[in-house]
Amino acid sequence: MNQTAKIPFDVTAIRKDFPILKREVNGYPLVYFDNAATSQKPQVVIDSIVDYYSNYNANIHRGVHALSQEATDAYEAARKKIQKYIGAEKQHEVIFTSGTTHSINIVANGFSNLLQEGDEIVVSAMEHHSNIVPWQMLCQRTGAVLKVIPMNEEGALQMQQYKSLLNSKTKLVFVNHISNALGTINPVKEIIALAHQHGAAVLIDGAQACAHQQVDVQDLDADFYVSSAHKMCGPTGIGFLYGKESWLNKLPPYQGGGEMIKEVSFEKTTYAELPHKFEAGTPNVSGGIAFGIAIDYLNSIGLEAIAAYEQQLLEYATKQLLEIPGLRIYGTSADKTSVISFNLEGVHPYDVGTILDKLGIAVRTGHHCAQPIMDFYQIPGTVRASFSFYNTTEEIDRLVAGVKRAQQMLS
Ligand SMILES: *Cc1c(COP(=O)(O)O)cnc(C)c1O
């Protein structure tokens, strides 16, 4: 069955932009379904890194010479692209970081001075470990208490329970926009509005959202929003922290060093203005520039087209996989992205993943950095296939055939 032809989306042309998709693995053409862990990179992004180091490599923000100017302009242009991409009001509300984890830690560290013993922090039951551990550390430092929004069997947050957790002691709420383990799209706009009624700030982990749907931080009214370039067709080692200007001004710097100061003497140092206050040291210049190119690339395809195409892949794969007897999908919320977490009855997910790898199909197995979710379902982990806009229904057919083969071999 060739469904791809029905989709108004030139996936064949798009695939040519990604050199890695020409690869073979174990004698088969690569099927890459580990996009929730990291995305592949189009040639334009790869080229932009080589171009930077070949033609205008220099340290930024302080040089008078031409190369430094060019590099600074390109880096700051990338910041502007991120600002537009997420709908931020001001360019200096976008802080370059090394990625989601770094961004979350800047905020968690910043709140050390703003919390008191007995204050409450609310997180969801479906967070990535990077969105649990920094808050536990913050609670240890401050005496604040961590509260958890439970989820239901479908893998959706229980909003009634969330409402009952909020009170005047709630200072912070942290929720991912989209769960990396289940694909659930959380009702973050509603979550933010409810938190604001109690005067709490909200940080949204957008690591899974930014490559798959249009994000508008002003419409959401998010206080903080974070993501990593490497999940958005960009390089590793770069990401952003968006924060409302008023919040970023309240938080202390995370690291001390060059770039983040206005004046330094041994008596007193004054910090630089935003965004530099949070960007100590020489940044990942090539990464920032390449991140901007990745955003141009995603925009050239269009987030709406990407979301619509990925929904078709999700529906196609869900239908086919559910026809396999004994296969259970975890995360069946009506509102979800192209992530399918599943298990075969009586079979360890690792064994399924190993057989799929032998067939050239890359999936992830395990707890997906979200152990509390696995505890909830009382399973050791799942097999996770996560699709991107460069995947095809033919590749899904190969996954389905591979899962059937694994089932025959293992049960
Ligand atoms: C990948 C991911 C993270 C961590 O991102 P890093 O790039 O490893 O810092 C955090 N949250 C979610 C939902 C993720 O998918």
CSV table of C-alpha atoms and ligand atoms in Angstrom, one decimal:
chain,number,residue,atom,x,y,z
A,1,MET,CA,0.0,0.0,0.0
A,2,ASN,CA,1.5,3.3,-1.0
A,3,GLN,CA,-0.1,6.0,1.1
A,4,THR,CA,2.8,8.4,0.7
A,5,ALA,CA,1.4,9.4,-2.7
A,6,LYS,CA,-1.8,10.7,-1.1
A,7,ILE,CA,0.0,13.0,1.1
A,8,PRO,CA,0.6,16.5,-0.3
A,9,PHE,CA,4.1,16.5,1.0
A,10,ASP,CA,7.2,15.8,-1.1
A,11,VAL,CA,8.9,13.5,1.3
A,12,THR,CA,11.1,12.0,-1.5
A,13,ALA,CA,12.7,15.5,-2.1
A,14,ILE,CA,13.0,16.1,1.6
A,15,ARG,CA,14.8,12.9,2.2
A,16,LYS,CA,17.5,14.0,-0.3
A,17,ASP,CA,18.4,16.8,2.1
A,18,PHE,CA,19.5,14.3,4.8
A,19,PRO,CA,22.7,12.5,3.8
A,20,ILE,CA,22.5,10.0,6.6
A,21,LEU,CA,19.3,8.6,5.2
A,22,LYS,CA,21.3,7.1,2.3
A,23,ARG,CA,23.1,4.8,4.8
A,24,GLU,CA,22.8,1.1,5.2
A,25,VAL,CA,22.8,-0.6,8.5
A,26,ASN,CA,23.3,-4.3,8.8
A,27,GLY,CA,22.8,-4.6,5.1
A,28,TYR,CA,19.4,-2.8,5.0
A,29,PRO,CA,18.6,0.8,4.2
A,30,LEU,CA,18.5,2.7,7.5
A,31,VAL,CA,15.1,3.3,9.0
A,32,TYR,CA,15.6,6.0,11.6
A,33,PHE,CA,12.8,6.0,14.2
A,34,ASP,CA,14.7,7.4,17.1
A,35,ASN,CA,13.8,11.0,16.4
A,36,ALA,CA,12.6,11.7,20.0
A,37,ALA,CA,16.2,11.0,21.1
A,38,THR,CA,17.8,13.2,18.4
A,39,SER,CA,16.9,14.3,14.9
A,40,GLN,CA,19.0,13.8,11.8
A,41,LYS,CA,20.6,16.9,10.2
A,42,PRO,CA,20.0,18.3,6.7
A,43,GLN,CA,23.0,19.1,4.5
A,44,VAL,CA,22.5,22.8,4.9
A,45,VAL,CA,23.0,22.6,8.6
A,46,ILE,CA,26.1,20.4,8.2
A,47,ASP,CA,27.5,22.8,5.6
A,48,SER,CA,26.9,25.8,7.8
A,49,ILE,CA,29.3,24.4,10.4
A,50,VAL,CA,32.0,23.8,7.8
A,51,ASP,CA,31.4,27.2,6.3
A,52,TYR,CA,31.8,28.9,9.7
A,53,TYR,CA,35.1,27.2,10.5
A,54,SER,CA,36.4,27.6,7.0
A,55,ASN,CA,35.5,31.2,6.4
A,56,TYR,CA,34.7,33.4,9.4
A,57,ASN,CA,35.7,31.6,12.6
A,58,ALA,CA,36.4,34.2,15.3
A,59,ASN,CA,35.5,34.9,18.9
A,60,ILE,CA,32.4,37.1,19.1
A,61,HIS,CA,31.0,40.2,20.8
A,62,ARG,CA,34.4,41.8,21.6
A,63,GLY,CA,36.4,41.9,18.4
A,64,VAL,CA,36.7,45.0,16.2
A,65,HIS,CA,38.0,43.0,13.3
A,66,ALA,CA,36.0,41.8,10.3
A,67,LEU,CA,35.8,38.1,11.1
A,68,SER,CA,34.6,38.8,14.7
A,69,GLN,CA,31.9,41.2,13.3
A,70,GLU,CA,30.7,38.6,10.8
A,71,ALA,CA,30.6,35.8,13.4
A,72,THR,CA,28.8,38.1,15.9
A,73,ASP,CA,26.3,39.1,13.3
A,74,ALA,CA,25.6,35.5,12.3
A,75,TYR,CA,25.3,34.4,15.9
A,76,GLU,CA,22.9,37.2,16.8
A,77,ALA,CA,20.9,36.6,13.7
A,78,ALA,CA,20.4,33.1,14.9
A,79,ARG,CA,19.1,34.4,18.2
A,80,LYS,CA,16.6,36.5,16.3
A,81,LYS,CA,15.5,33.5,14.3
A,82,ILE,CA,14.8,31.6,17.6
A,83,GLN,CA,12.9,34.6,18.9
A,84,LYS,CA,10.6,34.6,15.9
A,85,TYR,CA,10.3,30.9,15.8
A,86,ILE,CA,8.9,30.7,19.3
A,87,GLY,CA,7.0,34.1,19.2
A,88,ALA,CA,9.1,35.8,21.9
A,89,GLU,CA,8.5,39.5,22.3
A,90,LYS,CA,12.1,40.5,22.7
A,91,GLN,CA,15.4,39.2,21.3
A,92,HIS,CA,17.2,39.4,24.6
A,93,GLU,CA,14.6,37.1,26.2
A,94,VAL,CA,16.3,34.3,24.3
A,95,ILE,CA,19.4,32.9,26.1
A,96,PHE,CA,21.7,30.5,24.3
A,97,THR,CA,22.5,27.4,26.4
A,98,SER,CA,24.0,24.0,25.7
A,99,GLY,CA,20.5,22.5,25.6
A,100,THR,CA,17.3,21.7,27.5
A,101,THR,CA,19.1,20.3,30.5
A,102,HIS,CA,21.3,23.3,30.9
A,103,SER,CA,18.4,25.7,30.5
A,104,ILE,CA,16.4,23.9,33.2
A,105,ASN,CA,19.4,24.1,35.5
A,106,ILE,CA,19.8,27.8,35.0
A,107,VAL,CA,16.2,28.3,36.2
A,108,ALA,CA,16.4,25.8,39.0
A,109,ASN,CA,19.6,27.4,40.3
A,110,GLY,CA,18.0,30.9,39.9
A,111,PHE,CA,15.1,30.0,42.1
A,112,SER,CA,17.4,28.9,45.0
A,113,ASN,CA,17.3,32.5,46.3
A,114,LEU,CA,13.6,33.0,45.6
A,115,LEU,CA,12.1,30.0,47.5
A,116,GLN,CA,11.5,29.5,51.2
A,117,GLU,CA,11.0,26.4,53.3
A,118,GLY,CA,7.5,25.1,52.8
A,119,ASP,CA,7.1,26.6,49.3
A,120,GLU,CA,5.8,24.1,46.7
A,121,ILE,CA,7.0,23.1,43.3
A,122,VAL,CA,4.6,21.2,41.0
A,123,VAL,CA,5.9,18.8,38.3
A,124,SER,CA,4.1,16.3,36.2
A,125,ALA,CA,4.3,12.5,36.5
A,126,MET,CA,5.5,12.3,32.9
A,127,GLU,CA,8.7,14.4,33.1
A,128,HIS,CA,12.0,13.6,31.6
A,129,HIS,CA,14.7,13.0,34.3
A,130,SER,CA,16.2,16.3,33.3
A,131,ASN,CA,13.0,17.9,34.5
A,132,ILE,CA,12.8,16.0,37.8
A,133,VAL,CA,16.3,15.9,39.2
A,134,PRO,CA,17.1,19.7,39.1
A,135,TRP,CA,13.9,20.3,41.1
A,136,GLN,CA,14.7,17.7,43.7
A,137,MET,CA,18.1,19.3,44.1
A,138,LEU,CA,16.4,22.7,44.4
A,139,CYS,CA,14.0,21.3,47.1
A,140,GLN,CA,17.0,20.0,49.0
A,141,ARG,CA,18.7,23.4,48.9
A,142,THR,CA,15.6,25.4,49.9
A,143,GLY,CA,13.3,23.1,51.9
A,144,ALA,CA,10.6,23.5,49.2
A,145,VAL,CA,8.3,20.5,48.6
A,146,LEU,CA,7.8,18.7,45.3
A,147,LYS,CA,4.3,17.8,44.3
A,148,VAL,CA,3.4,15.6,41.4
A,149,ILE,CA,0.5,15.9,38.9
A,150,PRO,CA,-0.7,12.3,38.4
A,151,MET,CA,-1.5,10.8,35.0
A,152,ASN,CA,-4.2,8.4,33.9
A,153,GLU,CA,-4.0,5.1,32.0
A,154,GLU,CA,-4.1,6.9,28.7
A,155,GLY,CA,-1.0,8.8,29.6
A,156,ALA,CA,-2.8,12.2,30.0
A,157,LEU,CA,-2.4,14.5,33.0
A,158,GLN,CA,-5.2,14.5,35.5
A,159,MET,CA,-6.2,18.1,35.4
A,160,GLN,CA,-8.7,18.0,38.3
A,161,GLN,CA,-5.9,16.7,40.5
A,162,TYR,CA,-3.6,19.4,39.2
A,163,LYS,CA,-6.1,22.1,40.2
A,164,SER,CA,-6.3,20.6,43.7
A,165,LEU,CA,-2.5,20.8,44.0
A,166,LEU,CA,-2.3,24.5,43.4
A,167,ASN,CA,-2.4,26.9,46.4
A,168,SER,CA,-0.8,30.1,47.7
A,169,LYS,CA,2.4,28.1,48.5
A,170,THR,CA,2.9,27.0,44.9
A,171,LYS,CA,5.8,29.0,43.5
A,172,LEU,CA,6.7,27.0,40.4
A,173,VAL,CA,5.1,24.6,37.9
A,174,PHE,CA,7.2,22.5,35.5
A,175,VAL,CA,5.6,20.5,32.7
A,176,ASN,CA,6.8,19.2,29.4
A,177,HIS,CA,4.9,20.4,26.4
A,178,ILE,CA,5.0,16.9,24.8
A,179,SER,CA,6.1,13.7,26.6
A,180,ASN,CA,9.2,12.1,25.0
A,181,ALA,CA,8.1,8.7,26.3
A,182,LEU,CA,4.4,8.7,25.4
A,183,GLY,CA,4.0,11.5,22.8
A,184,THR,CA,1.2,13.1,24.9
A,185,ILE,CA,0.6,16.8,24.1
A,186,ASN,CA,-0.1,18.4,27.4
A,187,PRO,CA,-2.7,21.3,27.7
A,188,VAL,CA,0.1,23.7,28.6
A,189,LYS,CA,-1.9,26.9,28.0
A,190,GLU,CA,-4.5,25.8,30.5
A,191,ILE,CA,-1.8,24.6,32.9
A,192,ILE,CA,-0.1,28.0,32.8
A,193,ALA,CA,-3.3,30.0,33.2
A,194,LEU,CA,-4.2,28.0,36.3
A,195,ALA,CA,-0.8,28.4,37.8
A,196,HIS,CA,-0.9,32.1,37.2
A,197,GLN,CA,-4.1,32.4,39.1
A,198,HIS,CA,-2.1,31.4,42.1
A,199,GLY,CA,0.9,33.6,41.3
A,200,ALA,CA,3.2,30.6,40.4
A,201,ALA,CA,5.7,30.8,37.5
A,202,VAL,CA,5.7,28.1,34.9
A,203,LEU,CA,8.5,26.5,32.9
A,204,ILE,CA,7.6,24.5,29.9
A,205,ASP,CA,10.0,21.8,28.6
A,206,GLY,CA,9.6,22.1,24.8
A,207,ALA,CA,12.3,19.7,23.8
A,208,GLN,CA,9.8,17.5,22.0
A,209,ALA,CA,7.5,20.2,20.8
A,210,CYS,CA,9.6,22.7,18.8
A,211,ALA,CA,10.3,20.4,15.9
A,212,HIS,CA,6.7,19.1,15.6
A,213,GLN,CA,4.4,22.0,16.0
A,214,GLN,CA,4.2,25.8,16.0
A,215,VAL,CA,5.1,27.2,19.4
A,216,ASP,CA,4.0,30.7,20.6
A,217,VAL,CA,5.4,31.5,24.0
A,218,GLN,CA,3.4,34.7,24.2
A,219,ASP,CA,0.1,33.1,23.4
A,220,LEU,CA,0.9,30.4,25.9
A,221,ASP,CA,2.0,33.1,28.4
A,222,ALA,CA,4.9,30.8,29.5
A,223,ASP,CA,7.3,32.3,32.0
A,224,PHE,CA,10.1,30.1,30.8
A,225,TYR,CA,10.3,27.8,27.7
A,226,VAL,CA,13.3,25.6,26.8
A,227,SER,CA,14.5,23.3,24.0
A,228,SER,CA,17.5,21.7,22.4
A,229,ALA,CA,18.7,22.3,18.8
A,230,HIS,CA,19.6,18.7,18.3
A,231,LYS,CA,16.0,17.6,18.4
A,232,MET,CA,15.1,20.3,15.8
A,233,CYS,CA,17.5,19.2,12.9
A,234,GLY,CA,20.3,21.3,14.5
A,235,PRO,CA,23.6,20.3,16.1
A,236,THR,CA,24.2,19.0,19.6
A,237,GLY,CA,25.6,21.2,22.4
A,238,ILE,CA,23.2,24.2,21.7
A,239,GLY,CA,19.7,25.1,22.8
A,240,PHE,CA,17.9,28.0,24.4
A,241,LEU,CA,16.2,29.3,27.5
A,242,TYR,CA,13.4,31.6,26.8
A,243,GLY,CA,12.3,33.7,29.8
A,244,LYS,CA,10.1,36.7,30.2
A,245,GLU,CA,12.3,39.7,30.7
A,246,SER,CA,10.9,40.4,34.1
A,247,TRP,CA,11.8,36.9,35.3
A,248,LEU,CA,15.2,36.8,33.7
A,249,ASN,CA,16.0,40.0,35.5
A,250,LYS,CA,15.0,38.5,38.8
A,251,LEU,CA,17.2,35.4,38.5
A,252,PRO,CA,20.9,35.6,39.4
A,253,PRO,CA,23.5,34.6,36.8
A,254,TYR,CA,24.3,30.8,36.7
A,255,GLN,CA,28.0,30.9,36.0
A,256,GLY,CA,30.6,33.6,36.4
A,257,GLY,CA,33.2,34.4,33.7
A,258,GLY,CA,33.8,36.5,30.7
A,259,GLU,CA,31.0,37.8,28.5
A,260,MET,CA,28.5,38.0,31.4
A,261,ILE,CA,30.0,41.1,33.2
A,262,LYS,CA,29.7,44.8,32.8
A,263,GLU,CA,32.6,45.8,35.0
A,264,VAL,CA,34.9,43.8,37.2
A,265,SER,CA,37.1,44.8,40.0
A,266,PHE,CA,38.1,42.9,43.1
A,267,GLU,CA,35.7,44.9,45.2
A,268,LYS,CA,32.6,44.5,43.0
A,269,THR,CA,31.4,43.1,39.7
A,270,THR,CA,28.3,44.3,37.9
A,271,TYR,CA,26.6,41.9,35.5
A,272,ALA,CA,26.0,42.4,31.9
A,273,GLU,CA,22.5,43.1,30.5
A,274,LEU,CA,20.3,40.3,29.1
A,275,PRO,CA,21.0,38.0,27.4
A,276,HIS,CA,24.7,38.1,28.2
A,277,LYS,CA,24.2,37.8,31.9
A,278,PHE,CA,23.5,34.1,31.4
A,279,GLU,CA,26.1,33.5,28.7
A,280,ALA,CA,29.4,33.3,30.5
A,281,GLY,CA,32.5,32.3,28.5
A,282,THR,CA,33.0,31.8,24.8
A,283,PRO,CA,29.7,30.3,23.5
A,284,ASN,CA,29.1,27.5,21.0
A,285,VAL,CA,29.3,30.0,18.0
A,286,SER,CA,29.1,27.4,15.2
A,287,GLY,CA,26.3,25.6,17.0
A,288,GLY,CA,24.3,28.7,17.4
A,289,ILE,CA,24.7,29.7,13.8
A,290,ALA,CA,23.8,26.1,12.6
A,291,PHE,CA,20.8,26.2,14.9
A,292,GLY,CA,19.6,29.3,13.0
A,293,ILE,CA,20.0,27.4,9.7
A,294,ALA,CA,18.0,24.5,11.1
A,295,ILE,CA,15.2,26.8,12.0
A,296,ASP,CA,15.3,28.3,8.5
A,297,TYR,CA,15.1,24.7,7.2
A,298,LEU,CA,12.1,23.8,9.3
A,299,ASN,CA,10.4,27.1,8.3
A,300,SER,CA,11.0,26.3,4.6
A,301,ILE,CA,9.0,23.1,5.0
A,302,GLY,CA,6.5,24.7,7.4
A,303,LEU,CA,5.4,23.6,10.8
A,304,GLU,CA,1.8,23.1,9.8
A,305,ALA,CA,2.8,20.8,6.9
A,306,ILE,CA,5.2,18.9,9.2
A,307,ALA,CA,2.5,18.4,11.9
A,308,ALA,CA,-0.1,17.3,9.4
A,309,TYR,CA,2.2,14.8,7.7
A,310,GLU,CA,3.5,13.4,11.0
A,311,GLN,CA,-0.1,12.9,12.2
A,312,GLN,CA,-0.7,10.8,9.1
A,313,LEU,CA,2.4,8.7,9.9
A,314,LEU,CA,1.2,8.3,13.5
A,315,GLU,CA,-2.3,7.1,12.5
A,316,TYR,CA,-0.9,4.8,9.8
A,317,ALA,CA,1.6,3.2,12.2
A,318,THR,CA,-0.9,3.0,15.2
A,319,LYS,CA,-3.4,1.2,13.0
A,320,GLN,CA,-0.9,-1.3,11.7
A,321,LEU,CA,0.8,-2.0,15.0
A,322,LEU,CA,-2.5,-2.6,16.8
A,323,GLU,CA,-3.3,-5.4,14.4
A,324,ILE,CA,-0.5,-7.4,15.9
A,325,PRO,CA,-1.9,-9.7,18.6
A,326,GLY,CA,-0.4,-9.1,22.1
A,327,LEU,CA,0.9,-5.6,21.2
A,328,ARG,CA,0.1,-2.8,23.6
A,329,ILE,CA,0.6,0.9,23.0
A,330,TYR,CA,1.4,3.1,26.0
A,331,GLY,CA,0.2,6.6,25.6
A,332,THR,CA,-3.2,6.7,23.9
A,333,SER,CA,-4.3,10.2,24.7
A,334,ALA,CA,-6.3,11.8,21.9
A,335,ASP,CA,-3.8,14.6,21.7
A,336,LYS,CA,-0.4,13.1,20.8
A,337,THR,CA,2.5,13.5,18.5
A,338,SER,CA,4.3,10.9,16.3
A,339,VAL,CA,5.7,8.8,19.2
A,340,ILE,CA,4.6,5.2,19.7
A,341,SER,CA,5.7,3.4,22.8
A,342,PHE,CA,4.8,-0.2,22.8
A,343,ASN,CA,5.5,-3.7,24.1
A,344,LEU,CA,4.8,-7.2,22.9
A,345,GLU,CA,3.2,-9.4,25.5
A,346,GLY,CA,5.8,-11.6,27.3
A,347,VAL,CA,8.8,-10.1,25.4
A,348,HIS,CA,11.4,-7.8,26.8
A,349,PRO,CA,11.6,-4.5,24.9
A,350,TYR,CA,15.4,-4.7,24.6
A,351,ASP,CA,15.1,-8.0,22.6
A,352,VAL,CA,12.6,-6.4,20.2
A,353,GLY,CA,14.9,-3.5,19.7
A,354,THR,CA,17.9,-5.8,19.0
A,355,ILE,CA,16.1,-7.7,16.3
A,356,LEU,CA,14.8,-4.5,14.7
A,357,ASP,CA,18.4,-3.2,14.7
A,358,LYS,CA,19.5,-6.3,12.8
A,359,LEU,CA,16.9,-5.3,10.2
A,360,GLY,CA,18.4,-1.8,10.0
A,361,ILE,CA,15.6,-0.2,12.0
A,362,ALA,CA,16.7,2.2,14.8
A,363,VAL,CA,14.2,2.4,17.7
A,364,ARG,CA,14.8,3.2,21.3
A,365,THR,CA,14.2,0.7,24.1
A,366,GLY,CA,14.2,1.3,27.9
A,367,HIS,CA,12.7,3.8,30.2
A,368,HIS,CA,13.4,6.9,27.9
A,369,CYS,CA,14.7,8.9,30.8
A,370,ALA,CA,11.2,8.8,32.3
A,371,GLN,CA,11.3,6.0,34.9
A,372,PRO,CA,8.2,7.2,36.8
A,373,ILE,CA,6.1,6.5,33.7
A,374,MET,CA,7.4,3.0,33.5
A,375,ASP,CA,6.7,2.5,37.3
A,376,PHE,CA,3.2,3.7,36.6
A,377,TYR,CA,2.6,1.0,34.0
A,378,GLN,CA,4.7,-1.5,36.0
A,379,ILE,CA,6.9,-2.3,33.1
A,380,PRO,CA,10.7,-2.3,32.7
A,381,GLY,CA,10.5,-0.1,29.6
A,382,THR,CA,9.0,0.1,26.2
A,383,VAL,CA,10.1,0.0,22.5
A,384,ARG,CA,9.7,3.5,21.2
A,385,ALA,CA,9.3,4.4,17.6
A,386,SER,CA,9.3,8.2,17.0
A,387,PHE,CA,8.7,9.6,13.6
A,388,SER,CA,9.9,12.7,11.8
A,389,PHE,CA,8.7,14.4,8.7
A,390,TYR,CA,11.5,12.6,6.7
A,391,ASN,CA,10.0,9.2,7.5
A,392,THR,CA,7.7,7.3,5.2
A,393,THR,CA,4.8,4.8,5.4
A,394,GLU,CA,7.1,2.3,3.6
A,395,GLU,CA,9.5,2.6,6.5
A,396,ILE,CA,6.6,2.0,8.9
A,397,ASP,CA,5.7,-1.1,6.9
A,398,ARG,CA,9.2,-2.4,7.5
A,399,LEU,CA,8.8,-1.7,11.2
A,400,VAL,CA,5.6,-3.6,11.4
A,401,ALA,CA,7.1,-6.5,9.5
A,402,GLY,CA,10.1,-6.4,11.8
A,403,VAL,CA,8.0,-6.4,15.0
A,404,LYS,CA,6.0,-9.4,13.6
A,405,ARG,CA,9.3,-11.2,13.0
A,406,ALA,CA,10.6,-10.4,16.5
A,407,GLN,CA,7.4,-11.8,17.9
A,408,GLN,CA,7.8,-15.0,16.0
A,409,MET,CA,11.4,-15.4,17.1
A,410,LEU,CA,10.9,-14.5,20.7
A,411,SER,CA,7.6,-15.9,21.9
B,1,LIG,C1,15.5,15.3,25.1
B,1,LIG,C2,14.7,15.8,26.2
B,1,LIG,C3,15.3,16.5,27.3
B,1,LIG,C4,16.8,16.6,27.5
B,1,LIG,O1,17.3,17.3,26.4
B,1,LIG,P1,18.9,17.5,26.3
B,1,LIG,O2,19.1,17.9,24.9
B,1,LIG,O3,19.5,16.1,26.6
B,1,LIG,O4,19.3,18.4,27.4
B,1,LIG,C5,14.4,17.0,28.2
B,1,LIG,N1,13.1,16.9,28.1
B,1,LIG,C6,12.5,16.2,27.1
B,1,LIG,C7,11.0,16.1,27.0
B,1,LIG,C8,13.3,15.7,26.1
B,1,LIG,O5,12.7,15.0,25.1
